[in-house]
Tab-separated table of C-alpha atoms in Angstrom:
chain	number	residue	atom	x	y	z
H	1172	MET	CA	-64.256	-19.293	-12.276
H	1173	ALA	CA	-63.911	-15.567	-12.928
H	1174	HIS	CA	-60.201	-15.791	-12.089
H	1175	LEU	CA	-59.803	-18.663	-14.547
H	1176	VAL	CA	-61.461	-16.660	-17.327
H	1177	LEU	CA	-59.225	-13.699	-16.532
H	1178	PHE	CA	-56.179	-15.980	-16.685
H	1179	PHE	CA	-57.047	-17.194	-20.195
H	1180	VAL	CA	-57.775	-13.642	-21.344
H	1181	LEU	CA	-54.352	-12.538	-20.159
H	1182	VAL	CA	-52.595	-15.528	-21.700
H	1183	PHE	CA	-54.240	-15.314	-25.113
H	1184	GLY	CA	-54.148	-11.515	-25.048
H	1185	GLY	CA	-50.401	-11.723	-24.465
H	1186	GLN	CA	-50.031	-14.146	-27.350
H	1187	LEU	CA	-51.990	-11.793	-29.598
H	1188	ILE	CA	-49.843	-8.836	-28.649
H	1189	GLY	CA	-46.668	-10.857	-29.120
H	1190	GLY	CA	-47.774	-11.988	-32.550
H	1191	LEU	CA	-48.782	-8.525	-33.715
H	1192	SER	CA	-45.800	-6.714	-32.234
H	1193	THR	CA	-43.337	-8.101	-34.787
H	1194	GLN	CA	-45.460	-8.228	-37.919
H	1195	LYS	CA	-44.850	-5.832	-40.780
H	1196	LEU	CA	-46.384	-2.385	-40.569
H	1197	PRO	CA	-49.833	-2.601	-42.206
H	1198	PRO	CA	-50.189	-0.423	-45.336
H	1199	PRO	CA	-51.020	3.299	-45.010
H	1200	ASP	CA	-54.616	2.511	-46.034
H	1201	TYR	CA	-55.110	1.326	-42.456
H	1202	GLY	CA	-53.671	4.483	-40.928
H	1203	SER	CA	-53.739	8.255	-40.978
H	1204	MET	CA	-50.313	9.136	-42.434
H	1205	ILE	CA	-47.324	7.815	-44.367
H	1206	THR	CA	-44.064	7.621	-42.426
H	1207	ILE	CA	-40.662	8.089	-44.081
H	1208	LEU	CA	-37.109	7.813	-42.734
H	1209	THR	CA	-34.100	8.872	-44.825
H	1210	VAL	CA	-30.337	8.903	-44.268
H	1211	ASP	CA	-27.789	10.926	-46.261
H	1212	SER	CA	-24.537	9.822	-47.857
H	1213	GLY	CA	-21.272	10.451	-46.027
H	1214	GLY	CA	-19.021	7.404	-45.675
H	1215	ILE	CA	-17.842	6.702	-42.127
H	1216	LYS	CA	-19.789	9.785	-41.014
H	1217	GLY	CA	-22.800	7.474	-41.080
H	1218	ILE	CA	-21.927	6.918	-37.423
H	1219	ILE	CA	-23.611	10.262	-36.646
H	1220	PRO	CA	-27.131	9.454	-37.951
H	1221	ALA	CA	-26.824	5.889	-36.638
H	1222	LYS	CA	-26.245	7.291	-33.165
H	1223	VAL	CA	-29.213	9.654	-33.545
H	1224	LEU	CA	-31.396	6.819	-34.775
H	1225	ASP	CA	-30.321	4.717	-31.793
H	1226	HIS	CA	-32.075	7.236	-29.554
H	1227	LEU	CA	-35.326	6.851	-31.489
H	1228	ASP	CA	-34.985	3.068	-31.481
H	1229	LYS	CA	-34.602	3.006	-27.705
H	1230	ALA	CA	-37.611	5.311	-27.274
H	1231	LEU	CA	-39.706	2.985	-29.430
H	1232	LYS	CA	-38.462	-0.170	-27.734
H	1233	ALA	CA	-39.463	1.296	-24.387
H	1234	LYS	CA	-43.024	1.073	-25.735
H	1235	ASN	CA	-42.610	-2.248	-27.523
H	1236	PRO	CA	-39.321	-4.168	-27.162
H	1237	ASN	CA	-40.292	-6.570	-29.966
H	1238	ALA	CA	-40.647	-4.013	-32.764
H	1239	ASP	CA	-37.793	-2.546	-34.817
H	1240	ILE	CA	-37.358	0.695	-36.776
H	1241	ALA	CA	-38.647	-0.997	-39.950
H	1242	HIS	CA	-41.911	-1.813	-38.148
H	1243	TYR	CA	-42.707	1.910	-37.855
H	1244	PHE	CA	-41.765	3.425	-41.221
H	1245	ASP	CA	-43.563	2.872	-44.532
H	1246	VAL	CA	-40.390	3.889	-46.357
H	1247	ILE	CA	-36.716	3.906	-45.423
H	1248	GLY	CA	-34.478	5.664	-47.927
H	1249	GLY	CA	-30.727	6.064	-48.039
H	1250	THR	CA	-27.858	7.012	-50.322
H	1251	SER	CA	-24.348	5.539	-50.192
H	1252	THR	CA	-23.619	4.933	-46.490
H	1253	GLY	CA	-27.290	5.771	-45.873
H	1254	GLY	CA	-28.222	3.082	-48.394
H	1255	LEU	CA	-26.178	0.519	-46.503
H	1256	MET	CA	-27.850	1.604	-43.266
H	1257	THR	CA	-31.259	1.355	-44.948
H	1258	ALA	CA	-30.561	-2.210	-46.001
H	1259	MET	CA	-29.318	-3.193	-42.557
H	1260	LEU	CA	-32.480	-1.805	-40.955
H	1261	ALA	CA	-34.857	-3.335	-43.512
H	1262	THR	CA	-33.297	-6.736	-44.206
H	1263	PRO	CA	-34.878	-9.610	-42.221
H	1264	SER	CA	-32.739	-11.296	-39.604
H	1265	PRO	CA	-31.667	-14.858	-40.468
H	1266	GLN	CA	-32.623	-15.901	-36.932
H	1267	ASN	CA	-36.094	-14.334	-37.082
H	1268	PRO	CA	-37.491	-13.217	-40.472
H	1269	ASN	CA	-39.952	-10.890	-38.709
H	1270	ARG	CA	-37.141	-8.882	-37.103
H	1271	ALA	CA	-34.517	-6.605	-38.624
H	1272	ALA	CA	-30.995	-7.869	-39.164
H	1273	PHE	CA	-29.498	-4.876	-37.315
H	1274	SER	CA	-30.482	-2.285	-34.743
H	1275	PRO	CA	-29.007	1.256	-34.942
H	1276	ALA	CA	-26.709	0.435	-31.995
H	1277	GLN	CA	-25.382	-2.561	-33.896
H	1278	ILE	CA	-24.857	-0.373	-36.967
H	1279	VAL	CA	-22.641	1.982	-34.933
H	1280	ASP	CA	-20.583	-1.022	-33.841
H	1281	PHE	CA	-20.488	-2.282	-37.433
H	1282	TYR	CA	-18.995	1.004	-38.688
H	1283	LYS	CA	-16.355	1.093	-35.967
H	1284	GLN	CA	-15.367	-2.540	-36.447
H	1285	ASN	CA	-15.399	-2.680	-40.257
H	1286	GLY	CA	-14.582	0.887	-41.275
H	1287	PRO	CA	-10.792	0.408	-41.147
H	1288	ASN	CA	-11.067	-2.588	-43.468
H	1289	ILE	CA	-13.519	-0.977	-45.907
H	1290	PHE	CA	-11.444	2.210	-46.212
H	1291	LYS	CA	-8.033	0.543	-46.365
H	1292	ALA	CA	-5.881	2.093	-49.089
H	1293	SER	CA	-5.600	-0.068	-52.208
H	1294	GLY	CA	-1.983	0.885	-52.909
H	1295	VAL	CA	-2.704	0.668	-56.628
H	1296	PHE	CA	-1.991	3.653	-58.877
H	1297	PRO	CA	-3.666	4.638	-61.070
H	1298	GLY	CA	-6.914	3.381	-59.668
H	1299	PRO	CA	-9.460	3.937	-56.916
H	1300	LEU	CA	-8.203	4.847	-53.443
H	1301	PHE	CA	-9.869	1.719	-52.047
H	1302	ASP	CA	-10.135	-1.570	-53.925
H	1303	GLY	CA	-13.776	-2.211	-52.990
H	1304	GLU	CA	-13.437	-5.922	-52.253
H	1305	PRO	CA	-13.733	-5.608	-48.454
H	1306	LEU	CA	-16.944	-3.584	-48.845
H	1307	HIS	CA	-18.288	-6.052	-51.413
H	1308	ASN	CA	-17.509	-9.089	-49.274
H	1309	ILE	CA	-18.852	-7.615	-46.047
H	1310	THR	CA	-22.043	-6.414	-47.720
H	1311	ARG	CA	-22.716	-9.803	-49.295
H	1312	GLU	CA	-22.103	-11.523	-45.985
H	1313	LEU	CA	-24.466	-9.168	-44.150
H	1314	LEU	CA	-27.341	-9.165	-46.625
H	1315	ARG	CA	-26.954	-12.704	-48.009
H	1316	ASP	CA	-29.547	-13.541	-50.690
H	1317	THR	CA	-32.099	-10.912	-49.660
H	1318	ARG	CA	-33.699	-9.140	-52.619
H	1319	LEU	CA	-35.437	-5.799	-52.765
H	1320	SER	CA	-38.878	-7.441	-52.724
H	1321	GLN	CA	-38.075	-9.207	-49.427
H	1322	THR	CA	-37.371	-6.190	-47.210
H	1323	LEU	CA	-39.398	-5.621	-44.043
H	1324	THR	CA	-40.641	-2.301	-45.402
H	1325	ASN	CA	-40.348	-0.273	-48.613
H	1326	VAL	CA	-36.874	1.057	-49.336
H	1327	VAL	CA	-35.685	3.781	-51.715
H	1328	ILE	CA	-31.979	3.716	-52.623
H	1329	PRO	CA	-30.631	5.984	-55.409
H	1330	ALA	CA	-27.617	5.167	-57.567
H	1331	VAL	CA	-26.327	6.312	-60.956
H	1332	ASP	CA	-25.694	4.183	-64.055
H	1333	LEU	CA	-22.421	5.381	-65.534
H	1334	LYS	CA	-23.085	3.844	-68.961
H	1335	THR	CA	-26.565	5.290	-69.474
H	1336	GLN	CA	-25.792	8.435	-67.427
H	1337	LYS	CA	-29.154	8.126	-65.708
H	1338	PRO	CA	-30.141	7.930	-62.059
H	1339	VAL	CA	-31.471	4.552	-60.951
H	1340	ILE	CA	-33.780	4.496	-57.950
H	1341	PHE	CA	-34.131	1.050	-56.468
H	1342	SER	CA	-37.569	1.148	-54.887
H	1343	ASN	CA	-40.148	-1.467	-53.930
H	1344	TYR	CA	-42.750	0.811	-55.479
H	1345	LYS	CA	-41.144	0.387	-58.910
H	1346	LEU	CA	-41.020	-3.406	-58.977
H	1347	LYS	CA	-44.404	-3.829	-60.622
H	1348	ASN	CA	-43.390	-1.772	-63.654
H	1349	VAL	CA	-39.638	-2.445	-63.561
H	1350	PRO	CA	-39.238	-6.036	-62.296
H	1351	TYR	CA	-35.520	-6.180	-63.109
H	1352	PHE	CA	-34.942	-3.709	-60.250
H	1353	ASN	CA	-35.564	-6.634	-57.899
H	1354	ALA	CA	-31.856	-7.112	-57.399
H	1355	LEU	CA	-29.949	-8.475	-54.441
H	1356	MET	CA	-29.771	-5.905	-51.652
H	1357	SER	CA	-26.008	-6.434	-51.572
H	1358	ASP	CA	-25.734	-5.396	-55.240
H	1359	ILE	CA	-27.909	-2.359	-54.584
H	1360	CYS	CA	-25.826	-1.276	-51.586
H	1361	ILE	CA	-22.518	-1.709	-53.381
H	1362	SER	CA	-23.932	0.297	-56.303
H	1363	THR	CA	-25.037	3.286	-54.248
H	1364	SER	CA	-21.661	3.331	-52.441
H	1365	ALA	CA	-19.345	3.214	-55.473
H	1366	LEU	CA	-18.019	6.757	-55.181
H	1367	PRO	CA	-15.820	7.579	-58.203
H	1368	VAL	CA	-12.090	7.904	-57.422
H	1369	ALA	CA	-12.645	6.355	-53.975
H	1370	LEU	CA	-14.211	3.026	-55.035
H	1371	PRO	CA	-14.433	1.170	-58.377
H	1372	VAL	CA	-17.458	1.231	-60.668
H	1373	TYR	CA	-19.704	-1.706	-59.804
H	1374	TYR	CA	-20.942	-3.955	-62.600
H	1375	PHE	CA	-23.683	-6.522	-62.121
H	1376	GLU	CA	-26.521	-8.115	-64.045
H	1377	ASN	CA	-30.042	-8.881	-62.893
H	1378	ASP	CA	-32.857	-10.513	-64.847
H	1379	GLY	CA	-30.863	-10.105	-68.055
H	1380	VAL	CA	-30.282	-6.369	-67.551
H	1381	GLU	CA	-26.786	-4.913	-67.132
H	1382	PHE	CA	-25.995	-2.293	-64.482
H	1383	ASN	CA	-22.851	-0.119	-64.443
H	1384	MET	CA	-23.202	1.680	-61.147
H	1385	ILE	CA	-21.617	4.535	-59.242
H	1386	ASP	CA	-22.487	6.362	-56.033
H	1387	GLY	CA	-26.046	7.626	-55.642
H	1388	GLY	CA	-24.703	10.692	-53.854
H	1389	LEU	CA	-23.858	12.178	-57.255
H	1390	ALA	CA	-27.600	12.499	-57.871
H	1391	ALA	CA	-29.121	12.540	-54.391
H	1392	GLY	CA	-26.786	12.920	-51.436
H	1393	ASP	CA	-29.941	13.555	-49.432
H	1394	PRO	CA	-32.432	10.908	-50.630
H	1395	THR	CA	-35.481	12.532	-49.016
H	1396	GLN	CA	-36.829	14.060	-52.222
H	1397	ALA	CA	-36.550	10.716	-54.000
H	1398	ALA	CA	-38.381	8.941	-51.170
H	1399	VAL	CA	-41.151	11.541	-50.999
H	1400	SER	CA	-41.518	11.482	-54.794
H	1401	GLU	CA	-41.974	7.710	-54.715
H	1402	VAL	CA	-44.771	8.118	-52.184
H	1403	LEU	CA	-46.495	10.952	-54.039
H	1404	GLN	CA	-46.596	8.858	-57.212
H	1405	HIS	CA	-48.638	6.195	-55.429
H	1406	TYR	CA	-50.835	8.151	-53.010
H	1407	GLU	CA	-53.014	11.179	-53.644
H	1408	TYR	CA	-52.491	14.076	-51.211
H	1409	PRO	CA	-51.257	11.922	-48.327
H	1410	LYS	CA	-50.365	13.169	-44.875
H	1411	ILE	CA	-46.637	12.522	-44.631
H	1412	LEU	CA	-44.274	12.359	-41.669
H	1413	VAL	CA	-40.568	12.587	-42.609
H	1414	LEU	CA	-37.502	12.093	-40.452
H	1415	SER	CA	-34.402	13.066	-42.435
H	1416	LEU	CA	-30.944	12.434	-40.962
H	1417	GLY	CA	-27.730	14.057	-42.178
H	1418	THR	CA	-24.117	12.965	-41.748
H	1419	GLY	CA	-22.703	16.356	-40.808
H	1420	ILE	CA	-21.512	19.413	-42.729
H	1421	THR	CA	-18.489	21.552	-41.874
H	1422	LYS	CA	-19.421	25.181	-41.372
H	1423	PHE	CA	-18.388	26.763	-44.663
H	1424	VAL	CA	-17.789	30.252	-43.261
H	1425	ASP	CA	-14.929	28.863	-41.174
H	1426	ILE	CA	-13.325	27.388	-44.295
H	1427	TYR	CA	-13.816	30.657	-46.172
H	1428	ASP	CA	-12.291	32.805	-43.430
H	1429	ALA	CA	-9.293	30.498	-43.090
H	1430	GLN	CA	-8.598	30.550	-46.810
H	1431	ILE	CA	-9.019	34.309	-47.119
H	1432	ALA	CA	-6.488	34.656	-44.321
H	1433	SER	CA	-4.151	32.423	-46.328
H	1434	ASN	CA	-4.428	34.731	-49.387
H	1435	TRP	CA	-6.202	32.204	-51.586
H	1436	THR	CA	-6.768	33.313	-55.177
H	1437	ASP	CA	-9.962	32.909	-57.198
H	1438	SER	CA	-8.531	29.850	-58.945
H	1439	ASP	CA	-7.918	28.214	-55.575
H	1440	TRP	CA	-11.665	28.118	-55.006
H	1441	LEU	CA	-11.969	25.626	-57.848
H	1442	SER	CA	-9.609	23.141	-56.212
H	1443	LYS	CA	-10.745	19.962	-54.509
H	1444	GLU	CA	-10.037	21.445	-51.084
H	1445	ASN	CA	-13.180	23.537	-51.530
H	1446	ALA	CA	-15.461	20.668	-52.424
H	1447	GLU	CA	-17.331	21.369	-49.188
H	1448	LEU	CA	-19.119	24.282	-50.888
H	1449	VAL	CA	-20.925	22.021	-53.368
H	1450	PRO	CA	-22.593	19.651	-50.865
H	1451	TYR	CA	-23.332	22.552	-48.505
H	1452	ALA	CA	-25.177	24.558	-51.164
H	1453	SER	CA	-26.844	21.474	-52.615
H	1454	ALA	CA	-28.041	20.385	-49.171
H	1455	ALA	CA	-29.453	23.840	-48.523
H	1456	ILE	CA	-31.486	23.749	-51.750
H	1457	THR	CA	-32.767	20.251	-50.970
H	1458	GLU	CA	-33.885	21.314	-47.498
H	1459	TYR	CA	-35.460	24.448	-48.988
H	1460	ASN	CA	-37.449	22.390	-51.487
H	1461	LEU	CA	-38.657	19.964	-48.834
H	1462	ALA	CA	-39.536	22.634	-46.302
H	1463	SER	CA	-41.445	24.500	-49.014
H	1464	LEU	CA	-43.274	21.342	-50.053
H	1465	PHE	CA	-44.501	20.592	-46.563
H	1466	SER	CA	-45.349	24.153	-45.594
H	1467	ASP	CA	-47.206	25.087	-48.773
H	1468	PHE	CA	-48.501	21.927	-50.410
H	1469	GLN	CA	-48.591	19.433	-47.550
H	1470	PRO	CA	-49.826	21.643	-44.672
H	1471	ASN	CA	-50.900	18.694	-42.514
H	1472	SER	CA	-47.590	16.903	-42.928
H	1473	SER	CA	-44.365	17.132	-40.966
H	1474	TYR	CA	-40.674	17.316	-41.904
H	1475	LEU	CA	-37.996	16.910	-39.226
H	1476	ARG	CA	-34.412	17.354	-40.383
H	1477	ILE	CA	-31.625	16.470	-37.932
H	1478	GLN	CA	-28.224	17.537	-39.176
H	1479	GLU	CA	-24.946	18.711	-37.631
H	1480	TYR	CA	-24.366	21.978	-39.480
H	1481	ASN	CA	-21.162	22.840	-37.633
H	1482	LEU	CA	-19.215	19.598	-37.873
H	1483	ASN	CA	-15.689	19.736	-36.500
H	1484	PRO	CA	-13.426	19.953	-39.599
H	1485	ASP	CA	-11.261	17.230	-38.064
H	1486	PHE	CA	-14.190	14.817	-38.566
H	1487	SER	CA	-15.190	15.917	-42.082
H	1488	ASP	CA	-13.267	13.268	-44.055
H	1489	PRO	CA	-15.764	10.495	-44.946
H	1490	SER	CA	-12.935	7.941	-45.190
H	1491	ASN	CA	-11.031	8.790	-42.004
H	1492	VAL	CA	-11.324	5.557	-40.036
H	1493	THR	CA	-8.854	6.180	-37.244
H	1494	GLN	CA	-10.197	5.194	-33.841
H	1495	GLU	CA	-9.972	8.811	-32.712
H	1496	ASN	CA	-12.086	10.016	-35.645
H	1497	MET	CA	-14.750	7.323	-35.259
H	1498	ASP	CA	-15.005	8.003	-31.523
H	1499	GLY	CA	-15.328	11.689	-32.357
H	1500	LEU	CA	-18.165	10.997	-34.794
H	1501	GLU	CA	-19.973	8.920	-32.174
H	1502	ASP	CA	-19.590	11.733	-29.644
H	1503	THR	CA	-20.872	14.177	-32.286
H	1504	GLY	CA	-24.022	12.080	-32.663
H	1505	LYS	CA	-24.548	12.110	-28.896
H	1506	GLN	CA	-24.045	15.884	-28.722
H	1507	LEU	CA	-26.375	16.441	-31.680
H	1508	LEU	CA	-29.207	14.916	-29.686
H	1509	GLN	CA	-28.837	17.636	-27.077
H	1510	GLU	CA	-28.739	20.480	-29.604
H	1511	LYS	CA	-31.849	22.432	-30.547
H	1512	VAL	CA	-33.872	21.448	-33.586
H	1513	VAL	CA	-32.778	23.612	-36.519
H	1514	LYS	CA	-35.007	24.842	-39.325
H	1515	ARG	CA	-33.959	26.659	-42.481
H	1516	ASN	CA	-35.492	30.074	-43.161
H	1517	LEU	CA	-37.198	29.854	-46.551
H	1518	ASP	CA	-36.330	33.462	-47.430
H	1519	THR	CA	-32.753	33.904	-46.245
H	1520	PHE	CA	-31.598	30.261	-45.988
H	1521	ASP	CA	-30.410	31.084	-42.477
H	1522	LEU	CA	-30.589	28.365	-39.851
H	1523	GLU	CA	-32.965	29.081	-36.992
H	1524	GLN	CA	-33.219	27.198	-33.719
H	1525	ALA	CA	-36.509	25.828	-32.440
H	1526	VAL	CA	-37.414	25.457	-28.758
H	1527	GLU	CA	-36.957	21.743	-28.197
H	1528	THR	CA	-33.852	19.603	-28.581
H	1529	ASN	CA	-33.413	16.914	-31.203
H	1530	ALA	CA	-33.792	14.273	-28.486
H	1531	GLU	CA	-37.088	15.792	-27.375
H	1532	ALA	CA	-38.309	15.932	-30.971
H	1533	LEU	CA	-37.419	12.264	-31.425
H	1534	ASP	CA	-39.241	11.331	-28.220
H	1535	ARG	CA	-42.319	13.127	-29.521
H	1536	LEU	CA	-41.893	11.387	-32.856
H	1537	ALA	CA	-41.736	8.024	-31.086
H	1538	ASP	CA	-45.176	8.709	-29.575
H	1539	ILE	CA	-46.585	9.448	-33.011
H	1540	LEU	CA	-45.012	6.430	-34.690
H	1541	TYR	CA	-46.163	4.101	-31.934
H	1542	GLY	CA	-49.695	5.482	-32.067
H	1543	GLU	CA	-49.872	5.164	-35.842
H	1544	ARG	CA	-48.670	1.569	-35.742
H	1545	GLN	CA	-51.144	0.618	-33.017
H	1546	HIS	CA	-53.973	2.247	-34.966
H	1547	ARG	CA	-53.139	0.283	-38.119
H	1548	LEU	CA	-52.808	-3.020	-36.260
H	1549	LYS	CA	-56.200	-2.488	-34.643
H	1550	ARG	CA	-57.923	-1.678	-37.916
H	1551	LYS	CA	-56.330	-4.621	-39.692
H	1552	SER	CA	-57.266	-6.964	-36.863
H	1553	MET	CA	-60.884	-5.776	-36.883
H	1554	GLU	CA	-61.096	-6.055	-40.675
H	1555	LYS	CA	-60.149	-9.723	-40.475
H	1556	GLY	CA	-62.899	-10.299	-37.948
H	1557	GLY	CA	-60.494	-10.789	-35.097
H	1558	ARG	CA	-60.606	-9.216	-31.678
H	1559	PRO	CA	-59.574	-5.539	-31.587
H	1560	PHE	CA	-55.991	-4.846	-30.616
H	1561	PRO	CA	-56.065	-4.268	-26.847
H	1562	GLN	CA	-54.508	-0.814	-26.753
H	1563	THR	CA	-54.607	1.901	-29.360
H	1564	LEU	CA	-52.996	5.294	-29.145
H	1565	ARG	CA	-54.174	7.876	-31.648
H	1566	VAL	CA	-52.088	10.992	-32.128
H	1567	PRO	CA	-54.000	14.190	-32.977
H	1568	SER	CA	-52.895	16.421	-35.824
H	1569	GLU	CA	-51.841	19.078	-33.307
H	1570	LYS	CA	-49.166	16.771	-31.910
H	1571	LEU	CA	-47.972	15.909	-35.406
H	1572	LYS	CA	-47.485	19.598	-36.146
H	1573	GLN	CA	-45.403	20.015	-32.982
H	1574	VAL	CA	-42.702	17.737	-34.365
H	1575	ILE	CA	-41.493	20.390	-36.808
């Protein structure tokens, strides 16, 4: 009789775990922190953060094979290529609405298979370098009729309205006050990717409101500040865990030395060949602001930035979709995992190495994310009067601090 009882406990316990393992992440009210993932802009260089994120996904699936990245983060934010990645991670699968449409590994394959078509020269002059139709068609096919309100978790995707000259942040948090932001995810992704000169301005209408959109990278190449701001507007003094992924920056000192050696004049520094300086300096300020925020005003929170700060110049073109370049970007993502975690000095802006590697930091992060999810599922289950979730892993604040 005892064996029979044990059998039913195991069977129904397994069913309970299976049912809970794929449900949406319960709100932060059930947990101890708010978790945020963000991905920068960068065109085909999105292969780098996708490869990094694949490591985290595998670490999490080793703990629960039925849960996806969107089941662990309260917010996923992305700009341009990061916005497309955000949508792919947060859009429900047509086969199973509780699962994500794409895993990070599938996103890497997507870039390598579709990049040459998306970044195929238009051959039209004057006009954008790429006609945009392949990107539009592929995005609509991938995301179908999914709207912002239907994502598996909250998303934050910046874009810019060319007509009003204002940033537009498509965010689930804004839908209550700005319902016309509940656009198709395909329209949102095309909007945040419409880089001037490279791709055409994207026009669409939703709920009677007209949008004239260009690339969100013009306002927020790194969307982390936008994502954190969305959270801070809705929660008072929350404990926040941020994973911010970059798409690689070429070491500017190498560019400078090469151009000095070539006898460049002051006017040469204003040419498009030196556009690397603008994103490099802008990224440094963004990281400075975020590091300052978490160290001074959010002392119990954590900010992990994983970025390749010494990207091979051969891989720096965001529209270079040769097989050699895409393979090189994938290898860069693999190598980045083995590099040391880098933090920016708040006084000198110098980059300083930590003790552990990025892979080790992600493994530690996986423990925290898994523990937070289990804690929320248990509390939600108990609130409904159900049986407690069988296994709960709480992560102490000390371990959270070790991530940074």
